[in-house]
Amino acid sequence: MDISLPSFLAAIAVMAAPLVLAALGETLTEKAGVVNLSLDGTIVLSAMTGFVVASRSESLTLGFVAAALTGCAVAALLAVIGVWLNQSQVAAGFALTFLCRDLAYFLGSPYARQQGPQLATLPVPFFSDIPFFGKVLFSHSLIVYASFLAIPCCIYFLYHTRHGLLLRTAGENPEGCWARGINPQTVRIIATMTGGTLVGLAGAAFSLAVKPGWGQPQGCEGIGWIALALVIFGSWHPLRVVAGAYLFGMLQLLGIYFQDSFPTIPAQIFQVAPFPLMIFTLILIHLSSNRKNRITRLFSGNPPKWLGRAYRRS
Amino acid sequence: MKTLVSLGHFLYNRTATMILIAALALGAVSLLLLTLGIAPTTIAVAIAHGSIFSWQKFSHVLSLWIPLLLCSCGLLFTFRAGLWNIGVEGQIICGAIAATALLREGSFGLPPALILTLALALSFFGGGLWGSCAGLLKNRGGVNEIFGGLGLNFVAQGLILWLILGPWKRAGIASMSGTDMFVKELWMYTPPGWRVAPAALLLALATFALTAFLLGATRFGLTVKATGNNPLAARLYAIHPERTGLAAMAIGGGLAGLAGGLQAACVYHRLLPPISSGYGYLALLVVMLANYRIAPVPAICLFFACLAAGSIQLPIVLQLDSALSGVIQGACVVSALLVHGLQKRHKGEN
């Protein structure tokens, strides 16, 4: 196995690509004040639709579009229940996550363990020849480039555009939205659906690129929960959230490396280990951020004021 | 007379709501099946056939009903206290581990009934401890109970794998199929032709009755409710929301642990990796569908258990994936949320 530094970093970028997309999608949603807890199921369902549509139509583009639409549709249903009907967003998210996962297994079972299309790597001409950075950043498949691009786009949108400001207002101070003549509920619904679209792409990134194929389990189960935890412990800032996503990618990769180095320890332990490790790393950072010093202040931040709370015009 | 009329109205409203939810959920699933070219009636017949048409099948349904009811009872406590206890799966696993720790050592020459009782008490304690961990993380560290519970689920999964493949491995070879069987005298009594131990059934029923009593008719139940409804106001009545929340998490975890202990002691007679089999998550759906009320819980548990047991046949009889039962269960909860939301909107509450 190639374990030089550039190939290690490149592998992290690939492993973390779907997680980056999903976590950014959830950041957008939560910044608008909506908690979309259906992430885990949405990723599984969109991984299935992406794979099935791509292999039946033999078009990867259609596969990604179908997955994105699936993510958007699930988010729309959550928005109807949690925003329009003012029901508990947490309850709606849970119910949808289990519904989506089982729907994926039920509808996808005829396609399990079948050969399907897979996104090819597409090195960027000229840039991929740069020593070190060429391998780390410029020799990937399109979805990995998309995950790179999504980071600055998300930050620019949230903090440097009028629409980004509106989205944040819907989460921080919906009354302020009203004062500007804009219905915060509409903003929230659109933000939830946009976030869901990114989550859908994350699903397709799994079944068409990172862990190609469909089966039960697909291998993307559990990632949605990690993405949700990242958003909360990354204190709702895209950059910190993404840093956490790469950390998890590294943990997963280390699991694969160590699995070969310690053949006496059962492989299952290495597959499960990154999940508790990640959650407890996040919890430790969170606990230590109560003490105020320069380093830990980097990790602390406040949730959007109206996160998870229904807004009703009084 | 007036009370009777209002009771009639109340029951009429509840029944109408239930019919609406069922119609919406089953309608949506039927539509999905029809587009796939499958007749919903064949599915209904297959599920009924696999769950209620023979005593043997029905006793299998009951064996699923017991852990589901126990976990749902635990969740009633935590939901009343306003907490999302996601760690039920981990609590089941810890209960099973605690019971196995005693049962795998044999009976020490003591009466088996005593050992079994001790093992079940241990499993309650083990699950309760795991539940309290999530509660403490919330109280002391400000970690949202959803993520504390989730993290502890992953840890419990790692722990059970390590025990089964490591220290408690089968004589000769470590295997994912579990530890060695307990000695026969420590198997809970199951009459021939039954797939469920009568004692476990009674225990589940007693637990439900106790839960209903504790939450509905005691001071403690009121304290838990006050904590969940308005922690700030609860403080004015000298109620400690943190302490009450922790107690609810411990009881909830304990009941889930008891479910795990029963799975190890009277269903599998050993510890195996999928011992929690998703009951923790399914119980969440049960309580949500019951709209967090106590009375409908046993019936919903029975309905969900019938679906789960009946769908096992689907791959054999109709070459369909058994995940269909999960689809129906999820669809029920989503349509319940929709119907309750629409009703509130109709009344002008939102």
XYZ file of C-alpha atoms in Angstrom:
664
model
C 0.000 0.000 0.000
C 1.248 3.451 -0.956
C 1.668 5.395 2.253
C 3.628 8.432 1.095
C 2.338 11.726 2.498
C 0.811 13.097 -0.727
C -1.121 9.908 -1.442
C -2.267 9.763 2.198
C -3.586 13.329 2.012
C -5.174 12.633 -1.378
C -6.930 9.587 0.075
C -8.258 11.702 2.962
C -9.653 14.206 0.445
C -11.530 11.368 -1.295
C -12.774 9.721 1.910
C -14.025 13.023 3.308
C -15.619 14.382 0.109
C -19.180 13.111 0.794
C -18.950 14.122 4.445
C -17.859 17.644 3.457
C -20.861 17.988 1.146
C -23.329 16.634 3.706
C -21.946 18.722 6.565
C -22.012 21.902 4.476
C -25.596 21.147 3.472
C -26.583 20.749 7.110
C -24.713 23.952 8.031
C -26.813 25.899 5.512
C -29.992 24.306 6.901
C -29.156 24.938 10.536
C -27.977 28.509 9.896
C -31.565 29.184 8.759
C -32.829 27.765 12.062
C -33.942 24.309 10.920
C -32.513 21.049 12.269
C -32.594 18.366 9.587
C -32.009 15.182 11.538
C -32.890 12.979 8.558
C -29.342 13.171 7.171
C -28.346 9.569 7.744
C -31.378 8.112 5.992
C -31.267 10.717 3.226
C -27.671 9.797 2.387
C -28.543 6.084 2.158
C -31.652 6.742 0.041
C -29.898 9.096 -2.343
C -26.939 6.709 -2.624
C -29.467 4.093 -3.769
C -31.328 6.334 -6.238
C -28.037 7.671 -7.592
C -26.696 4.178 -8.201
C -29.908 2.741 -9.652
C -30.589 5.674 -12.000
C -26.959 5.813 -13.134
C -26.777 2.093 -13.875
C -30.168 1.935 -15.624
C -29.656 5.039 -17.724
C -25.903 4.474 -18.037
C -25.449 8.151 -17.333
C -23.528 9.304 -14.287
C -24.913 12.812 -14.664
C -28.479 11.535 -14.399
C -27.445 9.510 -11.341
C -26.131 12.583 -9.553
C -29.183 14.627 -10.564
C -31.536 11.927 -9.265
C -29.650 11.713 -5.960
C -29.691 15.499 -5.534
C -33.443 15.581 -6.261
C -34.008 12.797 -3.721
C -32.160 14.745 -1.044
C -34.134 17.858 -1.959
C -37.468 15.987 -1.805
C -36.793 14.499 1.641
C -35.737 17.915 2.917
C -38.911 19.418 1.430
C -41.030 16.896 3.345
C -39.139 17.763 6.524
C -39.683 21.453 5.858
C -43.424 20.914 5.362
C -43.716 19.100 8.704
C -41.156 21.042 10.711
C -41.522 24.578 9.324
C -44.901 24.908 7.627
C -46.845 22.760 10.119
C -44.704 23.750 13.131
C -44.276 20.154 14.306
C -41.138 19.060 16.166
C -38.252 19.145 13.682
C -36.361 16.569 15.716
C -39.278 14.099 15.578
C -39.775 14.641 11.852
C -36.069 14.169 11.225
C -35.933 10.906 13.144
C -39.005 9.459 11.497
C -37.706 10.404 8.048
C -34.239 9.004 8.662
C -35.632 5.539 9.450
C -38.224 5.718 6.672
C -35.588 6.689 4.089
C -33.125 4.013 5.138
C -35.679 1.210 4.938
C -37.110 2.588 1.703
C -33.601 2.490 0.244
C -33.086 -1.135 1.295
C -36.529 -2.161 0.048
C -36.402 -0.448 -3.345
C -32.703 -1.081 -3.891
C -32.599 -4.793 -3.056
C -32.904 -5.974 -6.725
C -29.787 -3.905 -7.529
C -27.661 -5.059 -4.595
C -24.132 -6.259 -5.405
C -24.474 -5.426 -9.090
C -21.801 -3.889 -11.247
C -22.500 -0.252 -11.962
C -20.900 2.847 -13.401
C -18.262 4.671 -11.426
C -16.914 8.195 -11.619
C -13.448 8.206 -13.220
C -10.605 10.321 -11.900
C -9.990 13.384 -13.997
C -6.571 14.941 -13.298
C -6.549 18.660 -14.047
C -4.104 19.219 -16.931
C -0.933 21.041 -15.949
C -1.990 21.494 -12.274
C -1.787 17.779 -11.562
C 1.921 17.873 -12.466
C 2.781 20.269 -9.640
C 4.836 18.306 -7.133
C 2.961 17.380 -3.903
C -0.093 19.646 -4.425
C -0.791 18.142 -7.832
C -1.378 14.741 -6.277
C -3.215 16.031 -3.185
C -5.562 18.516 -4.846
C -5.705 18.024 -8.604
C -5.867 14.285 -9.380
C -9.388 13.385 -8.280
C -12.843 12.726 -9.636
C -15.279 15.549 -10.295
C -17.226 15.062 -7.046
C -14.061 15.565 -4.981
C -13.368 18.827 -6.844
C -16.973 19.754 -6.159
C -16.401 19.174 -2.433
C -13.336 21.471 -2.581
C -15.280 24.157 -4.429
C -18.296 23.911 -2.142
C -16.267 25.173 0.838
C -15.374 28.693 -0.422
C -18.739 28.961 -2.203
C -20.599 28.195 1.029
C -18.559 30.695 3.060
C -18.904 33.397 0.391
C -22.642 32.823 0.131
C -23.254 32.866 3.879
C -21.109 35.814 4.860
C -20.725 37.990 1.757
C -24.064 37.976 -0.078
C -27.442 39.514 0.609
C -29.170 36.143 0.360
C -26.710 34.635 2.825
C -27.505 37.439 5.256
C -31.229 36.738 4.836
C -30.663 33.058 5.507
C -28.759 33.817 8.695
C -31.425 36.288 9.763
C -34.104 33.603 9.421
C -32.122 31.595 11.971
C -31.058 34.413 14.284
C -33.928 36.840 14.234
C -36.950 35.862 12.117
C -38.796 39.001 13.233
C -36.075 40.983 11.505
C -36.802 39.079 8.311
C -40.454 40.105 8.559
C -39.421 43.705 9.090
C -37.628 43.553 5.733
C -40.808 42.239 4.127
C -39.579 38.684 3.711
C -41.292 35.631 5.164
C -38.720 33.750 7.293
C -40.659 30.513 6.760
C -40.059 30.746 3.002
C -36.359 31.397 3.595
C -36.200 28.395 5.933
C -37.946 26.095 3.483
C -35.641 27.119 0.628
C -32.543 26.760 2.848
C -33.642 23.296 3.993
C -34.194 22.156 0.407
C -30.829 23.560 -0.741
C -29.090 21.821 2.146
C -30.951 18.612 1.304
C -29.712 18.837 -2.294
C -26.106 18.896 -1.066
C -26.838 15.929 1.220
C -28.287 14.065 -1.774
C -25.083 14.712 -3.728
C -23.150 13.285 -0.768
C -25.144 10.061 -1.115
C -24.335 9.764 -4.803
C -20.694 10.564 -4.011
C -20.676 7.363 -1.969
C -22.426 4.969 -4.348
C -20.871 6.350 -7.567
C -17.368 7.331 -6.466
C -16.023 6.762 -2.958
C -17.555 3.349 -2.161
C -18.942 2.425 -5.587
C -21.909 0.082 -5.716
C -25.069 -0.603 -3.750
C -25.770 -3.197 -1.081
C -27.194 -3.666 2.362
C -25.258 -2.190 4.111
C -23.789 0.190 1.546
C -21.037 1.448 3.832
C -22.312 5.012 4.141
C -24.495 4.262 7.169
C -23.633 6.374 10.190
C -22.000 9.168 8.174
C -25.115 11.325 8.443
C -24.895 11.295 12.240
C -21.235 12.275 12.073
C -22.126 15.161 9.739
C -24.787 16.340 12.209
C -22.357 16.159 15.129
C -19.738 18.055 13.106
C -22.109 20.960 12.491
C -22.928 21.318 16.180
C -19.433 20.880 17.522
C -17.969 22.941 14.647
C -20.201 25.659 16.108
C -22.027 26.319 12.844
C -19.041 27.761 10.981
C -18.393 26.116 7.583
C -14.614 26.173 7.964
C -14.558 24.451 11.364
C -17.199 21.991 10.219
C -15.100 21.053 7.186
C -11.952 20.700 9.310
C -13.836 18.127 11.380
C -14.892 16.294 8.219
C -11.263 15.903 7.125
C -10.324 14.735 10.616
C -12.957 11.996 10.374
C -11.709 11.048 6.899
C -8.251 10.658 8.394
C -9.553 8.494 11.258
C -11.318 6.199 8.786
C -8.197 5.925 6.662
C -6.023 5.191 9.693
C -8.497 2.432 10.560
C -7.850 0.829 7.154
C -4.059 1.177 7.516
C -3.977 -0.221 11.057
C -6.260 -3.092 10.053
C -3.393 -4.402 7.911
C -0.745 -3.705 10.530
C -2.519 -5.525 13.372
C -3.980 -8.713 11.897
C -4.666 -10.150 15.371
C -7.263 -7.487 16.182
C -10.612 -8.170 14.462
C -11.243 -5.944 11.443
C -14.723 -5.023 12.722
C -13.184 -3.069 15.598
C -11.294 -0.856 13.154
C -14.426 -0.239 11.108
C -16.465 0.829 14.134
C -13.717 2.686 16.020
C -13.674 5.987 14.028
C -17.295 6.728 15.016
C -16.940 6.779 18.838
C -13.462 8.312 18.506
C -14.849 11.161 16.423
C -17.829 11.846 18.662
C -15.680 11.826 21.773
C -13.002 14.038 20.207
C -15.775 16.503 19.454
C -17.155 16.201 22.975
C -13.684 16.761 24.472
C -13.162 19.878 22.365
C -16.594 21.053 23.439
C -15.866 20.435 27.138
C -12.498 22.166 27.026
C -13.941 25.172 25.205
C -15.641 26.208 28.431
C -12.235 27.355 29.619
C -11.404 30.569 27.878
C -8.046 30.638 26.200
C -6.953 31.604 22.740
C -6.887 28.132 21.202
C -10.169 26.819 22.525
C -11.943 30.065 21.725
C -11.400 29.109 18.090
C -13.809 26.226 18.568
C -16.550 27.944 20.500
C -19.505 29.652 18.943
C -23.186 30.164 19.530
C -25.978 28.286 17.797
C -28.399 30.289 15.654
C -30.813 31.812 18.197
C -33.963 30.299 16.684
C -32.457 26.889 15.883
C -35.168 24.230 15.996
C -37.788 26.692 17.156
C -40.905 27.244 15.131
C -41.593 30.775 14.059
C -45.122 32.105 14.219
C -46.016 35.652 13.296
C -47.490 37.237 16.385
C -74.541 12.951 30.851
C -72.342 15.875 29.861
C -69.215 13.905 30.765
C -70.426 10.997 28.663
C -70.966 13.261 25.663
C -67.524 14.844 26.015
C -65.978 11.405 26.475
C -67.774 10.334 23.302
C -66.415 13.379 21.458
C -62.946 12.690 22.790
C -63.013 9.043 21.673
C -64.535 10.016 18.320
C -61.763 12.545 17.722
C -59.020 10.106 18.719
C -60.467 7.340 16.532
C -60.937 9.686 13.592
C -57.322 10.833 13.925
C -56.078 7.257 14.081
C -58.066 6.239 11.000
C -56.777 9.293 9.129
C -53.153 8.460 10.006
C -53.528 4.802 9.035
C -55.293 5.700 5.773
C -52.588 8.190 4.810
C -49.674 5.872 5.653
C -51.126 2.681 4.177
C -52.419 4.620 1.154
C -48.938 5.984 0.427
C -47.273 2.576 0.839
C -49.975 0.901 -1.313
C -49.422 3.481 -4.033
C -45.688 2.757 -3.932
C -46.321 -1.003 -4.170
C -48.782 -0.559 -7.043
C -46.245 1.449 -9.042
C -43.809 -1.426 -8.514
C -46.466 -3.808 -9.843
C -47.092 -5.547 -6.501
C -50.628 -5.981 -5.171
C -50.810 -4.547 -1.631
C -53.298 -7.265 -0.684
C -50.728 -10.040 -1.312
C -48.337 -8.220 1.024
C -51.047 -7.833 3.676
C -51.915 -11.526 3.437
C -48.252 -12.567 3.622
C -47.630 -10.375 6.673
C -50.788 -11.579 8.432
C -49.849 -15.158 7.568
C -46.401 -14.728 9.074
C -47.611 -13.088 12.248
C -51.076 -13.956 13.530
C -52.386 -17.044 11.721
C -50.791 -19.617 14.016
C -49.874 -19.731 17.693
C -46.247 -20.434 16.896
C -46.031 -17.353 14.685
C -47.913 -15.262 17.208
C -45.630 -16.342 20.022
C -42.769 -15.124 17.824
C -44.588 -11.770 17.552
C -44.831 -11.701 21.345
C -41.105 -12.360 21.642
C -40.519 -9.182 19.598
C -43.230 -7.318 21.505
C -41.515 -7.759 24.888
C -38.251 -5.848 24.217
C -40.124 -3.264 22.162
C -42.593 -2.597 24.990
C -39.824 -2.397 27.602
C -37.781 0.083 25.542
C -40.901 2.147 24.788
C -41.726 2.300 28.518
C -38.204 3.593 29.150
C -38.611 6.202 26.431
C -41.897 7.386 27.960
C -39.908 8.462 31.022
C -37.252 10.323 29.041
C -39.708 11.950 26.628
C -41.820 13.151 29.574
C -38.673 14.763 30.965
C -38.170 16.507 27.610
C -35.115 14.444 26.648
C -34.326 12.639 23.396
C -32.821 9.366 24.528
C -31.120 8.124 21.367
C -28.823 5.817 23.288
C -31.405 3.039 23.713
C -29.475 0.653 21.448
C -26.348 1.072 23.570
C -28.370 0.642 26.758
C -29.848 -2.635 25.471
C -26.340 -3.856 24.651
C -25.015 -2.914 28.092
C -27.914 -4.673 29.805
C -27.223 -7.795 27.773
C -23.512 -7.606 28.605
C -24.241 -7.223 32.328
C -26.597 -10.225 32.318
C -24.149 -12.320 30.301
C -21.319 -11.505 32.706
C -23.225 -13.405 35.398
C -24.980 -16.097 33.351
C -21.876 -17.330 31.500
C -20.291 -18.259 34.826
C -22.878 -21.011 35.428
C -25.252 -21.357 38.357
C -22.693 -21.719 41.226
C -24.977 -24.464 42.609
C -27.621 -21.847 43.478
C -31.277 -22.081 42.345
C -31.469 -20.995 38.649
C -34.422 -18.693 39.392
C -32.262 -16.717 41.817
C -29.398 -16.410 39.321
C -31.792 -15.330 36.554
C -33.387 -12.718 38.809
C -29.946 -11.434 39.761
C -28.894 -11.339 36.108
C -31.986 -9.315 35.155
C -31.366 -6.927 38.058
C -27.793 -6.545 36.814
C -29.028 -5.849 33.293
C -31.326 -3.101 34.622
C -28.353 -1.657 36.444
C -26.041 -1.916 33.398
C -28.496 -0.190 31.078
C -29.262 2.421 33.719
C -25.581 3.191 34.116
C -25.207 3.682 30.359
C -28.278 5.921 30.299
C -26.931 7.985 33.196
C -23.669 8.511 31.283
C -25.582 10.375 28.552
C -27.504 12.257 31.263
C -24.289 13.256 33.049
C -22.652 14.364 29.796
C -25.647 16.660 29.309
C -25.776 17.997 32.865
C -22.067 18.404 33.490
C -20.681 18.997 30.003
C -23.591 20.610 28.207
C -23.362 17.901 25.537
C -26.706 17.509 23.785
C -28.184 14.159 24.846
C -28.730 13.177 21.205
C -25.008 13.177 20.466
C -23.940 11.843 23.851
C -26.343 8.931 23.374
C -25.230 8.362 19.809
C -21.555 8.335 20.785
C -22.310 5.887 23.596
C -24.171 3.666 21.084
C -21.026 3.428 18.991
C -18.941 2.717 22.087
C -21.323 -0.038 23.237
C -21.138 -1.574 19.759
C -17.341 -1.591 19.955
C -17.480 -3.038 23.478
C -19.759 -5.945 22.564
C -17.647 -6.798 19.491
C -14.490 -6.729 21.562
C -16.002 -8.981 24.266
C -17.366 -11.499 21.769
C -14.221 -11.637 19.661
C -11.845 -11.245 22.598
C -12.225 -12.213 26.272
C -15.568 -14.041 25.919
C -14.864 -15.775 22.637
C -16.191 -19.219 21.921
C -14.069 -22.148 23.059
C -11.554 -22.663 20.265
C -12.523 -19.924 17.812
C -13.751 -16.349 17.997
C -16.868 -15.970 15.903
C -19.375 -13.267 15.029
C -22.107 -15.767 15.898
C -21.656 -14.961 19.574
C -20.382 -16.406 22.825
C -20.898 -19.973 24.013
C -24.447 -20.887 25.042
C -25.300 -20.566 28.748
C -25.789 -23.833 30.651
C -29.251 -25.279 29.973
C -30.545 -24.873 33.523
C -30.114 -21.089 33.175
C -32.432 -20.866 30.150
C -35.648 -19.160 31.141
C -38.544 -21.674 31.047
C -40.297 -21.721 27.681
C -43.164 -24.218 27.239
C -42.891 -26.549 24.219
C -44.338 -24.931 21.080
C -43.844 -21.444 22.508
C -41.179 -19.020 21.363
C -41.549 -16.755 24.354
C -41.010 -17.281 28.068
C -44.228 -16.670 30.061
C -42.211 -15.067 32.864
C -40.778 -12.507 30.402
C -44.268 -11.741 29.141
C -45.505 -11.124 32.686
C -42.469 -8.972 33.435
C -43.161 -6.801 30.393
C -46.827 -6.374 31.334
C -45.924 -5.547 34.925
C -43.345 -3.006 33.740
C -45.944 -1.308 31.568
C -48.431 -1.163 34.461
C -45.742 0.250 36.754
C -44.722 2.843 34.150
C -48.328 3.952 33.718
C -48.725 4.181 37.479
C -45.440 6.009 38.123
C -45.977 8.544 35.349
C -49.716 8.967 35.771
C -50.431 8.776 39.472
C -47.378 9.656 41.551
C -45.569 12.771 42.611
C -42.476 11.563 40.765
C -44.482 11.342 37.525
C -45.658 14.908 37.974
C -42.090 16.047 38.673
C -40.875 14.437 35.461
C -43.720 16.050 33.520
C -43.005 19.456 35.024
C -39.341 19.146 34.084
C -40.235 18.342 30.501
C -42.946 20.962 30.079
C -41.266 23.916 31.711
C -37.924 23.491 33.493
C -37.912 27.145 34.575
C -41.295 26.912 36.275
C -40.319 23.540 37.773
C -37.478 25.250 39.617
C -39.989 27.526 41.355
C -41.590 24.419 42.843
C -38.217 23.238 44.198
C -37.866 20.624 41.464
C -34.329 20.065 40.154
C -34.680 19.662 36.391
C -31.154 18.255 36.027
C -31.604 15.691 38.767
C -35.044 14.658 37.492
C -33.722 14.406 33.938
C -30.872 12.213 35.116
C -33.313 9.977 37.020
C -35.464 9.660 33.900
C -32.401 8.741 31.822
C -31.354 6.155 34.415
C -34.826 4.551 34.504
C -35.155 4.691 30.721
C -31.714 3.137 30.336
C -32.529 0.550 32.978
C -35.673 -0.608 31.181
C -33.753 -0.832 27.888
C -31.065 -2.780 29.742
C -33.729 -5.133 31.076
C -34.859 -5.731 27.503
C -31.259 -6.580 26.598
C -30.947 -8.896 29.609
C -34.113 -10.750 28.558
C -32.848 -11.075 24.975
C -29.684 -12.718 26.279
C -31.361 -14.832 28.974
C -34.484 -16.127 27.279
C -34.242 -15.568 23.509
C -30.663 -16.254 22.401
C -29.214 -17.839 25.593
C -25.910 -16.182 24.689
C -24.440 -12.805 23.797
C -24.274 -11.998 20.086
C -23.353 -8.824 18.178
C -26.796 -7.837 16.844
C -28.467 -8.421 20.245
C -30.174 -4.996 20.171
C -31.520 -5.615 16.621
C -32.741 -2.040 16.195
C -35.383 -2.249 18.971
C -34.060 1.006 20.392
C -34.761 2.955 17.231
C -38.062 1.176 16.608
C -39.204 2.076 20.140
C -38.557 5.750 19.333
C -40.972 5.422 16.409
C -43.539 3.666 18.638
C -43.573 6.462 21.202
C -43.657 9.160 18.536
C -46.617 7.439 16.852
C -48.334 7.259 20.252
C -47.856 11.044 20.351
C -45.922 10.529 23.625
C -49.042 9.181 25.400
C -48.960 6.031 27.527
C -52.183 4.224 26.664
C -51.641 3.475 22.949
C -48.072 2.160 23.433
C -48.776 -1.601 23.905
C -51.108 -1.744 20.891
C -48.654 0.107 18.648
C -45.841 -2.166 19.863
C -47.978 -5.169 18.923
C -48.728 -3.740 15.474
C -45.029 -3.009 14.847
C -44.042 -6.468 16.134
C -46.572 -8.093 13.763
C -45.111 -6.124 10.840
C -41.562 -7.077 11.800
C -42.371 -10.767 12.302
C -44.611 -10.986 9.226
C -42.114 -9.350 6.917
C -39.488 -12.017 7.612
C -41.442 -14.192 5.157
C -41.410 -11.628 2.340
C -38.018 -12.553 0.823
C -38.997 -16.241 0.737
C -42.614 -15.939 -0.391
C -42.538 -12.900 -2.664
C -38.806 -12.244 -3.227
C -39.191 -8.805 -1.649
C -36.888 -7.215 0.899
C -38.079 -7.414 4.514
C -37.229 -3.722 4.981
C -40.822 -3.117 3.804
C -41.956 -3.394 7.441
C -39.668 -0.476 8.308
C -41.128 1.504 5.413
C -44.665 0.981 6.743
C -43.603 1.857 10.307
C -41.789 5.004 9.183
C -44.675 6.023 6.936
C -47.073 5.716 9.902
C -44.990 8.089 12.022
C -44.477 10.617 9.224
C -48.204 10.657 8.455
C -48.986 10.985 12.174
C -46.793 14.105 12.273
C -48.540 15.436 9.161
C -52.052 14.728 10.473
C -51.377 16.191 13.945
C -49.795 19.260 12.332
C -52.713 19.758 9.951
C -55.192 19.398 12.816
C -53.352 22.040 14.823
C -53.292 24.312 11.800
C -57.009 23.755 11.260
C -57.687 24.772 14.861
C -55.586 27.871 14.276
C -52.920 26.931 16.800
C -50.103 27.625 14.398
